[in-house]
mmCIF file of C-alpha atoms in Angstrom:
data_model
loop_
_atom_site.group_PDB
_atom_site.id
_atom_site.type_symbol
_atom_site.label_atom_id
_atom_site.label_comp_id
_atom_site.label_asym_id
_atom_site.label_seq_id
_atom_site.Cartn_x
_atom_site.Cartn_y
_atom_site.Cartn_z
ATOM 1 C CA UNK R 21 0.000 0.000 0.000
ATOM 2 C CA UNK R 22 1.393 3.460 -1.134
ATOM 3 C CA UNK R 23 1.600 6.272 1.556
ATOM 4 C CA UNK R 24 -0.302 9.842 0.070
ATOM 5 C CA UNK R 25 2.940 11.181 -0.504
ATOM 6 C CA UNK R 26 2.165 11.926 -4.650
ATOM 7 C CA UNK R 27 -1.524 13.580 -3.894
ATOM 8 C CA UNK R 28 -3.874 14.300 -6.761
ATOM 9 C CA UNK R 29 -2.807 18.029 -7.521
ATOM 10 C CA UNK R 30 0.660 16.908 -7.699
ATOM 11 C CA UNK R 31 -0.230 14.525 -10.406
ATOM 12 C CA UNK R 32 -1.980 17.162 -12.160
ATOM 13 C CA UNK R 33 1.031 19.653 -11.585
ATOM 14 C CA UNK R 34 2.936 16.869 -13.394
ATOM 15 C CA UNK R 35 1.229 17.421 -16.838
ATOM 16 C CA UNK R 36 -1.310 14.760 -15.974
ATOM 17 C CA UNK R 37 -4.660 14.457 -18.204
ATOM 18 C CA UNK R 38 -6.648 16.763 -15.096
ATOM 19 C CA UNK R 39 -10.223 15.378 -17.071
ATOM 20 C CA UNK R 40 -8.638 11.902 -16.726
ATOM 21 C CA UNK R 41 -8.302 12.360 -13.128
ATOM 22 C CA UNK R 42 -11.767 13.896 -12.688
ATOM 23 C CA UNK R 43 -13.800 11.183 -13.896
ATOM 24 C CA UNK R 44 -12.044 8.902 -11.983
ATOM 25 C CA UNK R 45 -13.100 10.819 -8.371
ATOM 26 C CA UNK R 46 -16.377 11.059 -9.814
ATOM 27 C CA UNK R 47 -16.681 7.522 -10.728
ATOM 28 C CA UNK R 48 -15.406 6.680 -7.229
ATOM 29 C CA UNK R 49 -17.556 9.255 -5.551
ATOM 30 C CA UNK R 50 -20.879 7.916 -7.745
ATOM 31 C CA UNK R 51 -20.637 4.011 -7.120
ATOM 32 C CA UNK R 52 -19.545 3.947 -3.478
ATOM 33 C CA UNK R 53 -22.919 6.607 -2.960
ATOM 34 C CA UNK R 54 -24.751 3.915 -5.158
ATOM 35 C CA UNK R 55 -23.275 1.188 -3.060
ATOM 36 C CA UNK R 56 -24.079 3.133 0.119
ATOM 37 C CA UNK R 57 -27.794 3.127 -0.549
ATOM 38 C CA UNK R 58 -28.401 0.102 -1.369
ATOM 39 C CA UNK R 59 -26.893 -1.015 2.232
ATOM 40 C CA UNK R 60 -30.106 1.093 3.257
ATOM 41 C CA UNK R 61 -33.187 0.341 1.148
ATOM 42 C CA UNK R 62 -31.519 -3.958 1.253
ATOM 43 C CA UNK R 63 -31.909 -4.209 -2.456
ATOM 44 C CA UNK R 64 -30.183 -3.263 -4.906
ATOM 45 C CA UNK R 65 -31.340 -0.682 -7.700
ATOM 46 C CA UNK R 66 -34.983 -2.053 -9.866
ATOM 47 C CA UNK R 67 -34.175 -5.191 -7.887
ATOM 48 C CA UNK R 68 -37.446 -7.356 -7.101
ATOM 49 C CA UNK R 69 -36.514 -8.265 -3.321
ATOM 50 C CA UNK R 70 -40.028 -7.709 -1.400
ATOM 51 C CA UNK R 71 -39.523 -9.640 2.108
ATOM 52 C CA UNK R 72 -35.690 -7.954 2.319
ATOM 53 C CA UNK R 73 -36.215 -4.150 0.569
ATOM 54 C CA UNK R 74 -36.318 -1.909 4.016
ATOM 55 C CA UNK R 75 -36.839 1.403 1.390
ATOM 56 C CA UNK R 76 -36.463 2.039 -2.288
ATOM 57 C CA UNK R 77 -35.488 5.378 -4.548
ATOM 58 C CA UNK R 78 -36.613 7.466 -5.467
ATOM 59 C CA UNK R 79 -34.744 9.355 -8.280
ATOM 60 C CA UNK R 80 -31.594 11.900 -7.426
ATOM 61 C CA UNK R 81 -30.708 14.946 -7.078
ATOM 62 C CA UNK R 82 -27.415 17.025 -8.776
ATOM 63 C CA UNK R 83 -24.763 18.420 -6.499
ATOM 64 C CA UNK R 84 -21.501 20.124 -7.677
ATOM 65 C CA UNK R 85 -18.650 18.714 -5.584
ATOM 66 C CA UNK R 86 -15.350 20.965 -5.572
ATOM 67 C CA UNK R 87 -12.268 18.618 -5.351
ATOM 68 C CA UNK R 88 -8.036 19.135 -6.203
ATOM 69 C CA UNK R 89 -9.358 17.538 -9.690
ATOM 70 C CA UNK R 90 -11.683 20.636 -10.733
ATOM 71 C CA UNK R 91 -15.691 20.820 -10.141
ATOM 72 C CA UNK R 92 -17.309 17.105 -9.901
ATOM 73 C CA UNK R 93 -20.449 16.723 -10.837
ATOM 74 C CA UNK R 94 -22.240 14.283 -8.621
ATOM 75 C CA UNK R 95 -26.128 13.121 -8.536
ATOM 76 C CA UNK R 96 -26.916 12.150 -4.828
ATOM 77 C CA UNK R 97 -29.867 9.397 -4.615
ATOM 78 C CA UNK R 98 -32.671 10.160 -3.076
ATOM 79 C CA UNK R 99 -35.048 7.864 -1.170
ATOM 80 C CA UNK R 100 -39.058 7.298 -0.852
ATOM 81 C CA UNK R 101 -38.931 7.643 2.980
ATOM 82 C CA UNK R 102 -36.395 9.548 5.151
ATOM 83 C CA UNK R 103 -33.262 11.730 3.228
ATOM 84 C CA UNK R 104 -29.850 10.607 2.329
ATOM 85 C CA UNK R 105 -26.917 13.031 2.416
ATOM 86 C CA UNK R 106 -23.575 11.420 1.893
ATOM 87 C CA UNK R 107 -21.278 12.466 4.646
ATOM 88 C CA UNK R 108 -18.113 13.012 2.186
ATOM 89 C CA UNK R 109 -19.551 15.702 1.110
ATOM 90 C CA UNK R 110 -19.822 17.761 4.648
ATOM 91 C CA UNK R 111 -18.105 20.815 4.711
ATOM 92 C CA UNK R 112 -14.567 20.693 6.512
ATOM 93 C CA UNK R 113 -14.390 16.707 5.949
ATOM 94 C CA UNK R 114 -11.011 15.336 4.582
ATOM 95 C CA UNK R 115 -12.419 12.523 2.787
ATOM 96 C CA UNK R 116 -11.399 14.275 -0.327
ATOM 97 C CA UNK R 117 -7.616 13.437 1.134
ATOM 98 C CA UNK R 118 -8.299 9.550 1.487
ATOM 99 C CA UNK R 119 -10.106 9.171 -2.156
ATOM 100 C CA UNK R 120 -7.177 10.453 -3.862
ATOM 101 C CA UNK R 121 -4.877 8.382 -2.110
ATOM 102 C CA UNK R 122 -6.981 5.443 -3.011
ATOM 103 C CA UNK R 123 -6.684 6.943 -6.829
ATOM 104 C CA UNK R 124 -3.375 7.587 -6.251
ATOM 105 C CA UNK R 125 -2.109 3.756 -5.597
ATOM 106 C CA UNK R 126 -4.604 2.371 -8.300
ATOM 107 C CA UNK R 127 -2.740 4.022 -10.598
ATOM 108 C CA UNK R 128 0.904 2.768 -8.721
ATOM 109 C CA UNK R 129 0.683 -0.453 -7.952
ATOM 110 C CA UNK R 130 -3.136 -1.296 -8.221
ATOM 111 C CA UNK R 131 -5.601 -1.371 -5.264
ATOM 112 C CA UNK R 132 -6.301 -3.185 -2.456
ATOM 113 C CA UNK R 133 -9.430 -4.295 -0.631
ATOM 114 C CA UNK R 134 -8.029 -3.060 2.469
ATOM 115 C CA UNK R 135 -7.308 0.189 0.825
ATOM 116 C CA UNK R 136 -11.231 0.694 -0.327
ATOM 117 C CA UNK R 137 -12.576 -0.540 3.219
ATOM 118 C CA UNK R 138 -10.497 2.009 4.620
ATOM 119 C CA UNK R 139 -12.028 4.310 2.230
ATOM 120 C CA UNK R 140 -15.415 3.288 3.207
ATOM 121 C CA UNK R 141 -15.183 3.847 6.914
ATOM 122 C CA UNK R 142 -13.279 7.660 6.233
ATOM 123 C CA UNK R 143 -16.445 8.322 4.691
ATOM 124 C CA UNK R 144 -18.550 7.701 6.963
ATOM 125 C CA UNK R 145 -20.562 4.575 4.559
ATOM 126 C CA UNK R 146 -20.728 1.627 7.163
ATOM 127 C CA UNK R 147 -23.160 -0.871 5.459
ATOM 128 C CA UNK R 148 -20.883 -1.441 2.447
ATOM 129 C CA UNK R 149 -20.202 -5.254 2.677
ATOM 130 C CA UNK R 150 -16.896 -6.761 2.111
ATOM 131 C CA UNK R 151 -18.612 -8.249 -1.547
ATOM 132 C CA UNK R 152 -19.344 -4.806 -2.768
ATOM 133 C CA UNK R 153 -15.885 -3.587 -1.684
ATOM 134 C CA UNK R 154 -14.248 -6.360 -3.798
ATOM 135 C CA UNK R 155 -16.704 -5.020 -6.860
ATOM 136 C CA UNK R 156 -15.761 -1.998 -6.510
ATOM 137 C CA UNK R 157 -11.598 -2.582 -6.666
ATOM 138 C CA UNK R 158 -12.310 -5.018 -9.889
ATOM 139 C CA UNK R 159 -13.908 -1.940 -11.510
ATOM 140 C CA UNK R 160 -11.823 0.825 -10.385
ATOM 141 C CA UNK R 161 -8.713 -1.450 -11.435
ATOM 142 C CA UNK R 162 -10.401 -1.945 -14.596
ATOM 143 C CA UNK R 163 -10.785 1.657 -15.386
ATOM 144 C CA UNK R 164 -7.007 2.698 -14.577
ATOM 145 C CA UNK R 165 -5.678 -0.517 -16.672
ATOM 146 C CA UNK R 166 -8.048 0.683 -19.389
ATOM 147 C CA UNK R 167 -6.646 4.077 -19.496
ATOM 148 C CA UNK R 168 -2.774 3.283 -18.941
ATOM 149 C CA UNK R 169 -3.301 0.558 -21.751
ATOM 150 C CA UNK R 170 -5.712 2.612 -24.676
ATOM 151 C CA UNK R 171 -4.172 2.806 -28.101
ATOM 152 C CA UNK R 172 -2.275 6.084 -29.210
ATOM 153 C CA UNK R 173 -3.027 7.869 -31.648
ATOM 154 C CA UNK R 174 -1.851 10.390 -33.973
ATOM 155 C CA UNK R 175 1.598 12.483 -33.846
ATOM 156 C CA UNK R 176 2.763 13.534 -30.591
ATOM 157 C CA UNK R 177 6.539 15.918 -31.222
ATOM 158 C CA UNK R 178 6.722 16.559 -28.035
ATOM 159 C CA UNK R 179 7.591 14.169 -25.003
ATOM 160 C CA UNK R 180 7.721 14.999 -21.183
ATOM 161 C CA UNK R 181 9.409 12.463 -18.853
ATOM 162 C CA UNK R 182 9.648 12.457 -15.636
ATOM 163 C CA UNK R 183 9.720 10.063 -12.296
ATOM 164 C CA UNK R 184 9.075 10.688 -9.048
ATOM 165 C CA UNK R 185 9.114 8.298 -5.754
ATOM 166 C CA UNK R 186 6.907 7.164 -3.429
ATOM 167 C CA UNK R 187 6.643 4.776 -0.529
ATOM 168 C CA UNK R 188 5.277 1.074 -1.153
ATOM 169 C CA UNK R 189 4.540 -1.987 0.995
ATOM 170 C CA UNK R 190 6.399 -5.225 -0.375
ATOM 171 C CA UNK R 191 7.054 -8.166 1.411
ATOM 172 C CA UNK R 192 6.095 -6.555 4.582
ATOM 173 C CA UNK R 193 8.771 -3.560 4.773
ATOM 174 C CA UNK R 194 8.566 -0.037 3.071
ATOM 175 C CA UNK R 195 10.315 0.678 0.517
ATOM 176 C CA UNK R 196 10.853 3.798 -2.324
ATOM 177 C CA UNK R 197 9.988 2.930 -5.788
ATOM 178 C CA UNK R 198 10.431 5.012 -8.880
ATOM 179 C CA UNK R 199 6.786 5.950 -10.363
ATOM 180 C CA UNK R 200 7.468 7.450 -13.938
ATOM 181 C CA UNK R 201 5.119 9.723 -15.963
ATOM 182 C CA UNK R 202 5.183 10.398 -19.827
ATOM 183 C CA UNK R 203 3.112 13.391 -20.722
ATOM 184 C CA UNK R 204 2.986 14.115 -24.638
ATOM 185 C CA UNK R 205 1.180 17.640 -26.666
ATOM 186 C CA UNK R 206 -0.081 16.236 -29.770
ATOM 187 C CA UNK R 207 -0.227 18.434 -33.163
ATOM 188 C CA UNK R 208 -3.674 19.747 -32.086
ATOM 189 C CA UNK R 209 -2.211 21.114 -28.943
ATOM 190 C CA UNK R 210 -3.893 18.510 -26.690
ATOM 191 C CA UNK R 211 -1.735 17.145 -23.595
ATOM 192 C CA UNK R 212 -2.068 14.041 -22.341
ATOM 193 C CA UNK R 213 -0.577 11.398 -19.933
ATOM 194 C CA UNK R 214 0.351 8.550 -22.395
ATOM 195 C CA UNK R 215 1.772 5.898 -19.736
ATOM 196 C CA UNK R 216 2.896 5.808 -16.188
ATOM 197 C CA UNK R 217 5.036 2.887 -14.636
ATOM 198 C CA UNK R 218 6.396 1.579 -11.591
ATOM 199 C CA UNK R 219 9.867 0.261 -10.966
ATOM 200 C CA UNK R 220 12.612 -0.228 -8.638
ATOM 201 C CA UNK R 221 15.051 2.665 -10.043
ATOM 202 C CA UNK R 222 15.529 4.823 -12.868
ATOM 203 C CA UNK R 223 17.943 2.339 -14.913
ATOM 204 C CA UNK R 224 18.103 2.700 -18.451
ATOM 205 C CA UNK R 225 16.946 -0.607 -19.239
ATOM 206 C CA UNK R 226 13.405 0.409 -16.710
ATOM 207 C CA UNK R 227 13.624 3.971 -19.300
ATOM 208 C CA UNK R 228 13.899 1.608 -22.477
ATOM 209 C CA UNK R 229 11.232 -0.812 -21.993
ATOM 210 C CA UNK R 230 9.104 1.931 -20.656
ATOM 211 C CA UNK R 231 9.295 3.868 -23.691
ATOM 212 C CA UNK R 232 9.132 0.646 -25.795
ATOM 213 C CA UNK R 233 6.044 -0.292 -24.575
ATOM 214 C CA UNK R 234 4.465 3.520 -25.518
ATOM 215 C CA UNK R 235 5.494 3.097 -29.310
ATOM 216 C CA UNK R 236 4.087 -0.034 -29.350
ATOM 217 C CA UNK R 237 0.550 1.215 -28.310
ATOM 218 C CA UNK R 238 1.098 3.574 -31.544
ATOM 219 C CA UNK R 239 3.412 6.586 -30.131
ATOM 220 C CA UNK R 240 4.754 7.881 -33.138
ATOM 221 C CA UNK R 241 6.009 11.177 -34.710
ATOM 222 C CA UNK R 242 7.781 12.198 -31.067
ATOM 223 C CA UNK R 243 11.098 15.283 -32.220
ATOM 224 C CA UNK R 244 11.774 16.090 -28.759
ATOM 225 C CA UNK R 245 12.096 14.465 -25.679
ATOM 226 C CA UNK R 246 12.196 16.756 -22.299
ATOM 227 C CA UNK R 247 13.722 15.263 -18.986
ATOM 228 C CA UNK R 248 16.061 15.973 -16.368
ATOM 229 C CA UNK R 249 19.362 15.428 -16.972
ATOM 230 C CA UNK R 250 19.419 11.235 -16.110
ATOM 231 C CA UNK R 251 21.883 9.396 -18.159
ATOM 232 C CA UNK R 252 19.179 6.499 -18.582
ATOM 233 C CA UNK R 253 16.561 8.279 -20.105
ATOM 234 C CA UNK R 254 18.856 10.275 -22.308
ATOM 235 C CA UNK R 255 19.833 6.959 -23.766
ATOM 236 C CA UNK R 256 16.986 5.226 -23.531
ATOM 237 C CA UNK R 257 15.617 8.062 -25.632
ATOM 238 C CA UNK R 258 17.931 8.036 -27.890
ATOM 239 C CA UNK R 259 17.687 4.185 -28.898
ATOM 240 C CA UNK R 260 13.942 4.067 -28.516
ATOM 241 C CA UNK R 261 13.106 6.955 -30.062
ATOM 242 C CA UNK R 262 15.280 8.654 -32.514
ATOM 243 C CA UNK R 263 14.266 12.041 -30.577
ATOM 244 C CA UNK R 264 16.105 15.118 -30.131
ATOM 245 C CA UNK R 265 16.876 15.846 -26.192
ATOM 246 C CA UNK R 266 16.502 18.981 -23.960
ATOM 247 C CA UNK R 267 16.506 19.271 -20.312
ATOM 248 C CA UNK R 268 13.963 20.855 -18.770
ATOM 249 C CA UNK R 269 14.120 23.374 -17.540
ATOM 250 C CA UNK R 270 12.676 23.104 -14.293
ATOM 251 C CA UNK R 271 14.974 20.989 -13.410
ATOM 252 C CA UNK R 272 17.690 23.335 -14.916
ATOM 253 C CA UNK R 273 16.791 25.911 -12.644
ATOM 254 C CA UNK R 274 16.995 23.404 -9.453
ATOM 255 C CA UNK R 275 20.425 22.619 -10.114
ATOM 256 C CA UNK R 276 21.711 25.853 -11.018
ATOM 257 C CA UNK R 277 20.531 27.056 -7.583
ATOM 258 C CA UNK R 278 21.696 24.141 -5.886
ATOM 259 C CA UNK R 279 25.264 25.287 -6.464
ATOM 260 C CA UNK R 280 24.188 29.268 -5.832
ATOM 261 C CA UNK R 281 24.888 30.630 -2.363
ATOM 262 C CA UNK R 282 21.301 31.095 -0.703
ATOM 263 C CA UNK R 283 21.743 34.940 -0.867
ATOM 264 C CA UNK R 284 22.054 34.753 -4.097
ATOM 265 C CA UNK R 285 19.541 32.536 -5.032
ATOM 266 C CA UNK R 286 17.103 35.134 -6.165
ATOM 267 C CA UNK R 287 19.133 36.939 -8.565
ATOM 268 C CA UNK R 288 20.323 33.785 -10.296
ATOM 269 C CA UNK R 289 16.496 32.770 -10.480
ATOM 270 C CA UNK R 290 15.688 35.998 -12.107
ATOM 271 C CA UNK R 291 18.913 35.736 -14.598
ATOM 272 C CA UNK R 292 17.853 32.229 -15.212
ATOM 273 C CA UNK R 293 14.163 33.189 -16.533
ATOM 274 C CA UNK R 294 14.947 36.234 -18.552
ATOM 275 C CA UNK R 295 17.148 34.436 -20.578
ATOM 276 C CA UNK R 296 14.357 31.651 -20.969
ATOM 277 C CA UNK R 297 11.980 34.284 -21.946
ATOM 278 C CA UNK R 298 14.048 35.863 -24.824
ATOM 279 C CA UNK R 299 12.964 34.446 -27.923
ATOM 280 C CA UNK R 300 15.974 33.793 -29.694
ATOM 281 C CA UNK R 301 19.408 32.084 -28.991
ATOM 282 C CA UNK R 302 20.812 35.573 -30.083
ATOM 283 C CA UNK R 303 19.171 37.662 -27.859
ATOM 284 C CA UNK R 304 19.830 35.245 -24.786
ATOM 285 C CA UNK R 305 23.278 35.093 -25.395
ATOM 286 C CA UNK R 306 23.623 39.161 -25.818
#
């Protein structure tokens, strides 16, 4: 089980698909409400239980839910007798904190039913049985391997790569593992997370099959690659994919201040970004 250490905005800060990310709180959000009610009315949705049904629905009701992924649109069930008002969504609840976390290690390492039950009780939903829980992982996990796995289409010149680590349960100790991100602009303009892996370091044999396994889901057309400045993706980027390289330059700018003396940091910063905002070679070199 992964720790919250990568949170949703994070991802998104990363370059990731935001809509992507979205639809997958909402989905979350949606089916364990859906799951939640029909703890209470003890039948599931149009199902034909007389001696067991306790209440039934009764349509819903549309609530905008704000969330680290943008504005969710959620519709809230509503029952025949009594009212049902999901406790997620009370103000100053951190629920919002544990469902991306959930997200978060669906997308690293796949989920757990421990995970989900955990989820359940932080939201307050205590008639979800242990059957429903195991539903619910199948079709969450189905969802993220859906998306990390689609087909890719078109041209996309340019390539961001980056990793990042988090903390992860195996074999009953914690241990770091290297979670890496490839975020591509197509010709229309469109950004989009293309592939995310986990691994146990940044080797360029991890980089190489990594990158392999994007072109052969139909990445094409790629002219420039942007990373840091890691010897294994450089190469792996250069055997894969016949790209030109540039570091970025965010991690440029880290490493130029790394060797600046902290009162100077500031002025190097500001040197630093006027000479990325000139818009010629010439005129940053003058």
């Amino acid at each position: 089980m992964t720790t919250a250490t990568m949170a949703l905005a994070e991802l998104a800060e990363k370059g990731a698909d935001i809509d992507v990310l979205r639809q997958m709180v909402q989905f979350m959000a949606q089916r364990l409400m859906e799951i939640d009610v029909d703890g209470r009315c003890g039948a599931g949705y149009d199902e034909k239980a007389p001696a067991a049904r306790l209440n039934s629905r009764n349509g819903y009701r549309d609530r905008l839910w704000e969330t680290r992924a943008g504005s969710v649109e959620l519709k809230i069930p509503r029952l025949r007798r009594g009212s049902y008002f999901p406790e997620f969504l009370e103000p100053r609840r951190t629920a919002e904190k544990a469902l991306a976390a959930v997200i978060q290690e669906a997308y690293v390492q796949g989920i757990s039913t421990r995970s989900v039950d955990d989820l359940v009780k932080a939201l307050g939903m205590s008639g979800v049985s242990k059957s429903e829980v195991s539903r619910l992982c199948a079709e969450l996990d189905e969802r993220v391997g859906a998306f990390l796995n689609r087909p890719i289409e078109g041209d996309w010149p340019y390539l961001w790569i980056d990793a990042t680590y988090v903390k992860t349960r195996e074999a009953g100790r914690i241990v770091s593992v290297a979670v890496i991100v490839a975020v591509a602009v197509n010709t229309d303009g469109q950004r989009q997370v293309l592939g995310m892996k986990v691994g146990a370091s940044e080797a360029e044999p991890f980089w190489t099959e990594f990158l392999r396994s994007l072109t052969r889901r139909g990445l094409r057309g790629v002219k420039l690659v942007i990373s840091d400045s890691h010897e294994g993706i450089k190469a792996a980027a250069a055997k894969v994919l016949k790209a030109t390289w540039q570091r970025c330059r965010v991690h440029f700018m880290r490493n130029a201040l790394a060797h600046s003396p902290k009162a100077q940091r500031r002025m190097v910063s500001a040197a630093i970004a006027t000479v990325f905002a000139q818009e010629s070679a010439k005129e940053a070199h003058a």
